[in-house]
Short mmCIF file of C-alpha atoms and ligand atoms in Angstrom, two decimals:
data_model
loop_
_atom_site.label_atom_id
_atom_site.label_comp_id
_atom_site.label_asym_id
_atom_site.label_seq_id
_atom_site.Cartn_x
_atom_site.Cartn_y
_atom_site.Cartn_z
CA UNK N 1 0.09 -0.13 0.05
CA UNK N 2 1.31 3.43 -0.92
CA UNK N 3 0.52 6.47 1.11
CA UNK N 4 0.71 9.68 -0.84
CA UNK N 5 1.86 13.07 0.94
CA UNK N 6 -1.64 14.51 -0.25
CA UNK N 7 -4.68 13.37 -2.07
CA UNK N 8 -7.35 15.23 -3.36
CA UNK N 9 -9.54 12.74 -4.21
CA UNK N 10 -11.52 11.95 -1.17
CA UNK N 11 -12.46 15.72 -1.08
CA UNK N 12 -13.19 16.12 -4.52
CA UNK N 13 -15.27 12.87 -4.62
CA UNK N 14 -17.67 14.43 -1.94
CA UNK N 15 -18.26 17.65 -3.86
CA UNK N 16 -18.02 16.53 -7.25
CA UNK N 17 -21.68 17.10 -8.24
CA UNK N 18 -21.91 20.55 -6.41
CA UNK N 19 -18.59 21.92 -8.36
CA UNK N 20 -19.86 20.51 -11.76
CA UNK N 21 -23.39 22.08 -11.14
CA UNK N 22 -21.79 25.35 -10.07
CA UNK N 23 -19.32 25.54 -12.93
CA UNK N 24 -22.47 25.33 -15.32
CA UNK N 25 -24.20 27.94 -13.56
CA UNK N 26 -21.27 30.42 -13.55
CA UNK N 27 -20.54 29.44 -17.08
CA UNK N 28 -23.80 30.52 -18.32
CA UNK N 29 -23.95 33.89 -16.41
CA UNK N 30 -20.99 35.07 -18.45
CA UNK N 31 -19.49 37.16 -15.29
CA UNK N 32 -16.20 35.79 -14.41
CA UNK N 33 -14.62 38.79 -12.35
CA UNK N 34 -16.47 40.61 -9.24
CA UNK N 35 -20.04 39.09 -9.56
CA UNK N 36 -22.39 37.56 -7.19
CA UNK N 37 -20.17 34.52 -6.44
CA UNK N 38 -17.17 36.55 -5.05
CA UNK N 39 -19.53 38.91 -3.03
CA UNK N 40 -21.22 35.95 -1.56
CA UNK N 41 -17.91 34.21 -0.55
CA UNK N 42 -16.37 37.32 0.83
CA UNK N 43 -19.18 37.76 2.99
CA UNK N 44 -19.46 34.03 3.97
CA UNK N 45 -15.78 33.75 4.67
CA UNK N 46 -15.67 36.87 6.89
CA UNK N 47 -18.47 35.75 8.76
CA UNK N 48 -16.56 32.45 9.31
CA UNK N 49 -13.53 34.05 10.46
CA UNK N 50 -15.57 36.05 12.92
CA UNK N 51 -14.45 39.44 11.07
CA UNK N 52 -16.52 42.20 9.35
CA UNK N 53 -14.79 42.49 5.95
CA UNK N 54 -13.34 39.99 3.38
CA UNK N 55 -11.61 41.10 0.19
CA UNK N 56 -10.87 38.36 -2.61
CA UNK N 57 -7.58 38.64 -4.35
CA UNK N 58 -5.39 36.58 -6.59
CA UNK N 59 -3.09 34.75 -3.98
CA UNK N 60 -1.90 34.31 -0.70
CA UNK N 61 1.36 36.52 -1.44
CA UNK N 62 -0.70 39.42 -2.84
CA UNK N 63 -3.05 39.39 0.25
CA UNK N 64 0.02 39.95 2.38
CA UNK N 65 1.22 42.65 -0.08
CA UNK N 66 -1.76 44.57 -0.38
CA UNK N 67 -2.13 44.66 3.30
CA UNK N 68 1.27 46.28 3.51
CA UNK N 69 0.63 48.58 0.95
CA UNK N 70 -2.57 49.65 2.41
CA UNK N 71 -0.87 50.55 5.50
CA UNK N 72 1.70 52.49 3.63
CA UNK N 73 4.68 50.46 4.38
CA UNK N 74 7.44 50.48 1.95
CA UNK N 75 11.05 51.91 1.27
CA UNK N 76 12.91 52.57 4.79
CA UNK N 77 10.48 50.65 6.70
CA UNK N 78 11.05 47.31 8.72
CA UNK N 79 8.57 44.47 9.11
CA UNK N 80 9.23 41.59 11.45
CA UNK N 81 8.54 38.12 10.25
CA UNK N 82 9.50 34.81 11.68
CA UNK N 83 12.63 33.26 10.33
CA UNK N 84 11.00 29.93 9.52
CA UNK N 85 8.08 30.43 7.13
CA UNK N 86 7.35 30.08 3.36
CA UNK N 87 9.31 32.59 1.38
CA UNK N 88 6.20 34.40 0.40
CA UNK N 89 5.82 36.11 3.77
CA UNK N 90 9.38 37.69 3.21
CA UNK N 91 8.81 38.35 -0.52
CA UNK N 92 5.61 40.56 0.27
CA UNK N 93 7.52 42.80 2.62
CA UNK N 94 10.48 43.00 0.07
CA UNK N 95 8.07 43.85 -2.94
CA UNK N 96 6.67 46.90 -1.12
CA UNK N 97 10.38 47.99 -0.77
CA UNK N 98 10.49 47.44 2.84
CA UNK N 99 12.84 45.16 4.76
CA UNK N 100 12.04 41.86 6.36
CA UNK N 101 13.63 41.35 9.59
CA UNK N 102 13.66 37.80 10.85
CA UNK N 103 12.85 36.65 14.37
CA UNK N 104 13.67 33.17 15.49
CA UNK N 105 10.74 30.67 16.08
CA UNK N 106 10.81 28.33 19.09
CA UNK N 107 11.58 25.01 18.63
CA UNK N 108 8.16 23.66 20.62
CA UNK N 109 5.73 25.15 18.48
CA UNK N 110 7.62 26.44 15.40
CA UNK N 111 5.99 30.08 15.49
CA UNK N 112 7.58 33.09 16.09
CA UNK N 113 9.29 33.41 19.63
CA UNK N 114 7.57 36.38 21.37
CA UNK N 115 10.39 36.67 23.60
CA UNK N 116 12.68 37.83 21.02
CA UNK N 117 10.47 40.44 19.09
CA UNK N 118 11.38 43.58 20.96
CA UNK N 119 14.89 43.28 20.65
CA UNK N 120 14.30 43.58 17.01
CA UNK N 121 12.14 46.37 17.02
CA UNK N 122 13.63 49.78 15.89
CA UNK N 123 12.21 53.30 14.77
CA UNK N 124 11.87 51.69 11.31
CA UNK N 125 9.51 49.08 12.30
CA UNK N 126 6.07 49.29 11.28
CA UNK N 127 4.49 45.99 11.45
CA UNK N 128 4.56 42.21 12.59
CA UNK N 129 3.60 39.60 10.53
CA UNK N 130 2.59 36.39 12.61
CA UNK N 131 2.51 33.32 10.69
CA UNK N 132 0.30 30.44 12.12
CA UNK N 133 2.99 27.92 10.79
CA UNK N 134 1.40 24.36 9.85
CA UNK N 135 -1.94 25.30 10.95
CA UNK N 136 -1.26 26.34 14.85
CA UNK N 137 -2.21 29.90 15.81
CA UNK N 138 0.96 32.02 16.99
CA UNK N 139 0.78 33.55 20.42
CA UNK N 140 -1.36 36.49 19.40
CA UNK N 141 -2.00 37.77 23.00
CA UNK N 142 1.48 38.44 23.34
CA UNK N 143 2.04 39.59 19.91
CA UNK N 144 -0.90 42.17 19.94
CA UNK N 145 0.60 43.32 23.51
CA UNK N 146 3.77 44.33 22.12
CA UNK N 147 2.38 46.05 19.13
CA UNK N 148 0.37 48.24 21.26
CA UNK N 149 3.33 49.18 23.00
CA UNK N 150 5.22 50.13 19.96
CA UNK N 151 2.36 51.15 17.85
CA UNK N 152 2.79 48.51 15.19
CA UNK N 153 0.29 46.63 12.99
CA UNK N 154 -0.37 43.12 13.44
CA UNK N 155 -0.68 41.13 10.16
CA UNK N 156 -1.63 37.54 10.37
CA UNK N 157 -0.28 35.28 7.62
CA UNK N 158 -3.09 32.78 7.77
CA UNK N 159 -2.18 30.73 4.67
CA UNK N 160 -1.85 27.56 6.44
CA UNK N 161 -4.39 28.19 9.14
CA UNK N 162 -8.04 28.50 7.85
CA UNK N 163 -10.30 27.66 10.75
CA UNK N 164 -7.66 27.38 13.46
CA UNK N 165 -8.66 28.82 16.95
CA UNK N 166 -6.88 31.03 19.31
CA UNK N 167 -8.71 31.55 22.66
CA UNK N 168 -11.72 30.52 20.70
CA UNK N 169 -11.38 33.05 17.94
CA UNK N 170 -10.77 32.01 14.42
CA UNK N 171 -7.67 33.28 12.56
CA UNK N 172 -8.47 36.09 10.43
CA UNK N 173 -9.88 37.98 13.63
CA UNK N 174 -6.75 37.98 15.71
CA UNK N 175 -4.69 40.94 14.54
CA UNK N 176 -5.27 44.32 12.54
CA UNK N 177 -5.76 42.46 9.35
CA UNK N 178 -5.19 38.78 7.90
CA UNK N 179 -3.83 37.31 4.62
CA UNK N 180 -5.00 33.83 3.51
CA UNK N 181 -3.84 31.92 0.42
CA UNK N 182 -6.49 29.44 -1.35
CA UNK N 183 -3.77 27.55 -3.28
CA UNK N 184 -5.22 24.41 -3.94
CA UNK N 185 -3.20 22.32 -1.28
CA UNK N 186 -4.22 24.78 1.61
CA UNK N 187 -6.76 23.68 4.09
CA UNK N 188 -9.22 25.82 1.91
CA UNK N 189 -8.26 25.58 -1.40
CA UNK N 190 -9.68 26.79 -4.61
CA UNK N 191 -9.38 24.93 -7.99
CA UNK N 192 -6.43 27.17 -8.77
CA UNK N 193 -4.76 30.28 -7.14
CA UNK N 194 -6.87 32.39 -4.90
CA UNK N 195 -6.55 34.39 -1.75
CA UNK N 196 -8.21 36.81 0.57
CA UNK N 197 -7.72 39.76 2.94
CA UNK N 198 -9.99 39.65 6.13
CA UNK N 199 -10.24 42.54 8.68
CA UNK N 200 -12.53 44.46 10.90
CA UNK N 201 -10.78 47.62 9.58
CA UNK N 202 -13.44 49.09 7.12
CA UNK N 203 -10.66 51.73 5.67
CA UNK N 204 -8.07 48.94 5.09
CA UNK N 205 -10.80 46.65 3.33
CA UNK N 206 -11.77 49.47 0.99
CA UNK N 207 -8.01 50.39 0.23
CA UNK N 208 -7.21 46.76 -0.24
CA UNK N 209 -10.08 46.39 -2.74
CA UNK N 210 -8.80 49.36 -4.55
CA UNK N 211 -5.19 48.36 -4.77
CA UNK N 212 -6.01 45.10 -6.08
CA UNK N 213 -8.21 46.42 -8.86
CA UNK N 214 -5.55 48.99 -10.65
CA UNK N 215 -6.03 51.47 -7.73
CA UNK N 216 -9.36 52.42 -8.93
CA UNK N 217 -12.17 53.20 -6.57
CA UNK N 218 -14.92 53.47 -9.51
CA UNK N 219 -14.45 52.48 -13.21
CA UNK N 220 -11.79 54.34 -15.02
CA UNK N 221 -10.91 56.47 -12.04
CA UNK N 222 -7.69 55.76 -10.46
CA UNK N 223 -6.59 56.95 -6.84
CA UNK N 224 -3.78 54.66 -6.52
CA UNK N 225 -0.86 52.90 -8.59
CA UNK N 226 -2.52 49.79 -7.82
CA UNK N 227 -2.05 46.20 -9.24
CA UNK N 228 -4.39 43.53 -10.65
CA UNK N 229 -5.14 41.03 -8.04
CA UNK N 230 -8.68 39.80 -7.83
CA UNK N 231 -10.34 36.62 -6.76
CA UNK N 232 -12.04 34.80 -9.95
CA UNK N 233 -15.86 34.24 -10.04
CA UNK N 234 -15.21 30.75 -10.75
CA UNK N 235 -12.87 30.09 -7.84
CA UNK N 236 -15.06 32.03 -5.64
CA UNK N 237 -17.98 29.81 -6.51
CA UNK N 238 -15.96 26.69 -5.89
CA UNK N 239 -14.59 28.14 -2.60
CA UNK N 240 -18.24 28.75 -1.17
CA UNK N 241 -18.69 24.92 -1.74
CA UNK N 242 -15.62 24.16 -0.10
CA UNK N 243 -15.94 26.54 2.71
CA UNK N 244 -19.08 24.69 3.80
CA UNK N 245 -17.22 21.62 4.34
CA UNK N 246 -14.01 23.02 5.93
CA UNK N 247 -14.88 22.36 9.31
CA UNK N 248 -15.62 18.59 8.41
CA UNK N 249 -12.25 18.43 6.64
CA UNK N 250 -10.53 20.13 9.38
CA UNK N 251 -11.92 17.52 11.85
CA UNK N 252 -10.52 14.91 9.89
CA UNK N 253 -7.07 16.30 10.04
CA UNK N 254 -7.22 16.48 13.68
CA UNK N 255 -8.51 12.82 13.79
CA UNK N 256 -5.49 11.78 11.84
CA UNK N 257 -3.11 13.87 13.98
CA UNK N 258 -4.54 12.48 17.26
CA UNK N 259 -3.87 8.93 16.01
CA UNK N 260 -0.37 9.94 14.98
CA UNK N 261 0.48 11.51 18.32
CA UNK N 262 -1.19 8.67 20.51
CA UNK N 263 0.55 5.80 18.58
CA UNK N 264 3.76 7.13 17.28
CA UNK N 265 6.58 6.24 19.71
CA UNK N 266 10.17 6.55 18.57
CA UNK N 267 13.04 8.18 20.34
CA UNK N 268 14.57 9.29 16.90
CA UNK N 269 11.41 11.68 16.52
CA UNK N 270 10.24 14.71 17.95
CA UNK N 271 6.39 14.94 17.58
CA UNK N 272 4.36 18.36 17.20
CA UNK N 273 3.25 19.74 20.54
CA UNK N 274 -0.12 21.21 21.08
CA UNK N 275 -0.35 24.78 22.42
CA UNK N 276 -2.94 25.49 25.02
CA UNK N 277 -5.84 27.54 24.32
CA UNK N 278 -5.56 26.79 20.44
CA UNK N 279 -6.76 24.61 18.09
CA UNK N 280 -4.51 23.25 15.49
CA UNK N 281 -6.04 22.56 11.99
CA UNK N 282 -2.76 20.61 10.88
CA UNK N 283 -2.15 22.01 7.51
CA UNK N 284 1.09 20.11 7.92
CA UNK N 285 1.82 17.47 10.44
CA UNK N 286 5.65 18.24 11.15
CA UNK N 287 8.03 15.96 13.08
CA UNK N 288 11.57 16.28 13.70
CA UNK N 289 14.53 14.11 13.58
CA UNK N 290 18.34 14.14 13.76
CA UNK N 291 18.24 11.74 11.05
CA UNK N 292 15.65 13.25 8.91
CA UNK N 293 17.15 12.55 5.56
CA UNK N 294 17.70 8.74 6.54
CA UNK N 295 14.02 8.87 7.90
CA UNK N 296 12.75 10.38 4.65
CA UNK N 297 14.43 7.72 2.59
CA UNK N 298 13.22 4.87 5.00
CA UNK N 299 9.55 6.09 4.46
CA UNK N 300 9.88 6.37 0.74
CA UNK N 301 11.35 2.76 0.61
CA UNK N 302 8.22 1.92 2.50
CA UNK N 303 5.68 3.47 0.07
CA UNK N 304 5.20 6.69 1.97
CA UNK N 305 5.49 10.09 0.55
CA UNK N 306 6.92 13.02 2.64
CA UNK N 307 7.88 16.78 2.20
CA UNK N 308 9.92 19.16 3.87
CA UNK N 309 8.77 22.69 5.07
CA UNK N 310 11.08 24.07 4.24
CA UNK N 311 14.43 22.73 3.32
CA UNK N 312 16.32 25.94 2.82
CA UNK N 313 15.63 28.85 5.14
CA UNK N 314 14.59 32.26 3.68
CA UNK N 315 17.97 33.99 4.88
CA UNK N 316 20.37 31.37 3.36
CA UNK N 317 18.18 31.59 -0.28
CA UNK N 318 19.96 33.07 -3.07
CA UNK N 319 17.21 35.48 -3.47
CA UNK N 320 18.10 37.01 -0.26
CA UNK N 321 21.97 36.98 -0.73
CA UNK N 322 21.81 40.82 -0.51
CA UNK N 323 20.72 40.67 3.18
CA UNK N 324 24.13 38.98 3.91
CA UNK N 325 23.25 36.25 6.26
CA UNK N 326 26.00 33.62 6.80
CA UNK N 327 25.22 30.02 7.67
CA UNK N 328 24.58 29.93 11.51
CA UNK N 329 23.10 33.51 11.58
CA UNK N 330 19.81 32.17 12.60
CA UNK N 331 20.22 28.70 14.21
CA UNK N 332 16.79 27.78 15.06
CA UNK N 333 15.57 28.33 11.59
CA UNK N 334 18.48 26.26 10.24
CA UNK N 335 17.83 23.63 12.77
CA UNK N 336 14.29 23.16 11.68
CA UNK N 337 15.17 23.40 8.07
CA UNK N 338 17.74 20.42 8.59
CA UNK N 339 15.30 18.30 10.84
CA UNK N 340 12.02 18.95 9.97
CA UNK N 341 9.69 16.35 7.97
CA UNK N 342 6.05 16.60 6.94
CA UNK N 343 4.21 13.10 7.19
CA UNK N 344 1.10 12.37 4.93
CA UNK N 345 -2.09 14.38 6.04
CA UNK N 346 -5.02 14.84 4.15
CA UNK N 347 -9.13 14.54 4.33
CA UNK N 348 -10.10 10.87 3.82
CA UNK N 349 -6.78 9.17 4.57
CA UNK N 350 -8.11 5.64 5.57
CA UNK N 351 -7.46 3.76 8.86
CA UNK N 352 -5.06 1.59 7.08
CA UNK N 353 -3.01 4.35 5.49
CA UNK N 354 -2.83 6.03 9.01
CA UNK N 355 -1.62 2.79 10.66
CA UNK N 356 1.00 2.15 8.03
CA UNK N 357 2.45 5.60 8.54
CA UNK N 358 2.50 4.88 12.29
CA UNK N 359 3.93 1.49 12.02
CA UNK N 360 6.71 2.37 9.47
CA UNK N 361 7.79 5.43 11.64
CA UNK N 362 7.93 3.25 14.83
CA UNK N 363 10.20 0.72 13.05
CA UNK N 364 12.63 3.21 11.98
C1 PLP F 401 1.11 29.24 0.73
C2 PLP F 401 1.53 30.46 1.53
C3 PLP F 401 1.76 31.84 1.27
C4 PLP F 401 1.70 32.18 -0.11
O1 PLP F 401 0.11 31.87 -0.79
P1 PLP F 401 0.06 31.70 -2.29
O2 PLP F 401 -1.29 31.77 -2.54
O3 PLP F 401 0.87 30.41 -2.76
O4 PLP F 401 0.52 32.97 -2.84
C5 PLP F 401 2.18 32.69 2.12
N1 PLP F 401 2.36 32.41 3.30
C6 PLP F 401 2.25 30.91 3.91
C7 PLP F 401 2.97 30.72 5.20
C8 PLP F 401 2.25 29.90 2.86
O5 PLP F 401 1.98 28.68 3.19
#
């Protein structure tokens, strides 16, 4: 038996007729941008997150970028980002002309270490981007306290955490504004690229909408040098169907994670830790091992497909060589990159598949 890293089929089987009917409906309406489906998805997703506004956009990277631009962050400014995240978090900052300032995560939860944020704040710091890495919310209470003290904006990068809870509140409602990705592999994924900004800040929501539509407030009237980043009507229609199933799919991810956590027992691996007062949605089930590469090869030989998130930390990527970070500069991010492994995790994994992953990991 082979166990893939991810498999869309169980999810897609469940919604196939709804998706095809919806495609036919939108196709016949001939409105493909900024129609009723997009409007409805924005209302439904804002409500789901417990926030007032949602603005669809092209992808998760744009969602972060548009929030930063709307807060007038750019050249000469600094934005705090965790040192271990997907590169998009840092790229969004760089695209505005601002500089990403990396803060190390903790090795327990993999999210930004709130005790190391203040030492990186300068007179140029404008915002903190809190990434809810792997699906577990960052320490938002502490992050918001620091932000109030230094008058910084708090932006959630919630690309991996649709539906996750912090103190009973959903991601998307935990800072000043939140960026979501609806890349197909995310917990709430479109059938192509998609993204959204969620916020309670009406002015920000409006500005993000204008910035993502050529800086236009009404047709052929341009108040900003904006770009084009909108959520397609078809993708919005598909996302509405998927959103109505998100809790079921996230529950299933948690079921799989509990089985892994209860039954994996191998001194060579470190299992993820659940943080109090949060509900993890397990976008990724991340383990660590000093013998990571050997473990990955062993799992592969036994038909289990894994992944690494992420094999090269951002500060060691060629794209960021201008920041001149040496090997060893951010040791925790480097340690995670060298030891982290993501195990199979997707809605509809069978009991046999879950058991196989557990058995093979325990035999290593
Ligand atoms: C996927 C992801 C993004 C980027 O989203 P795209 O839709 O692929 O642009 C940003 N941040 C994190 C943490 C992500 O996982």
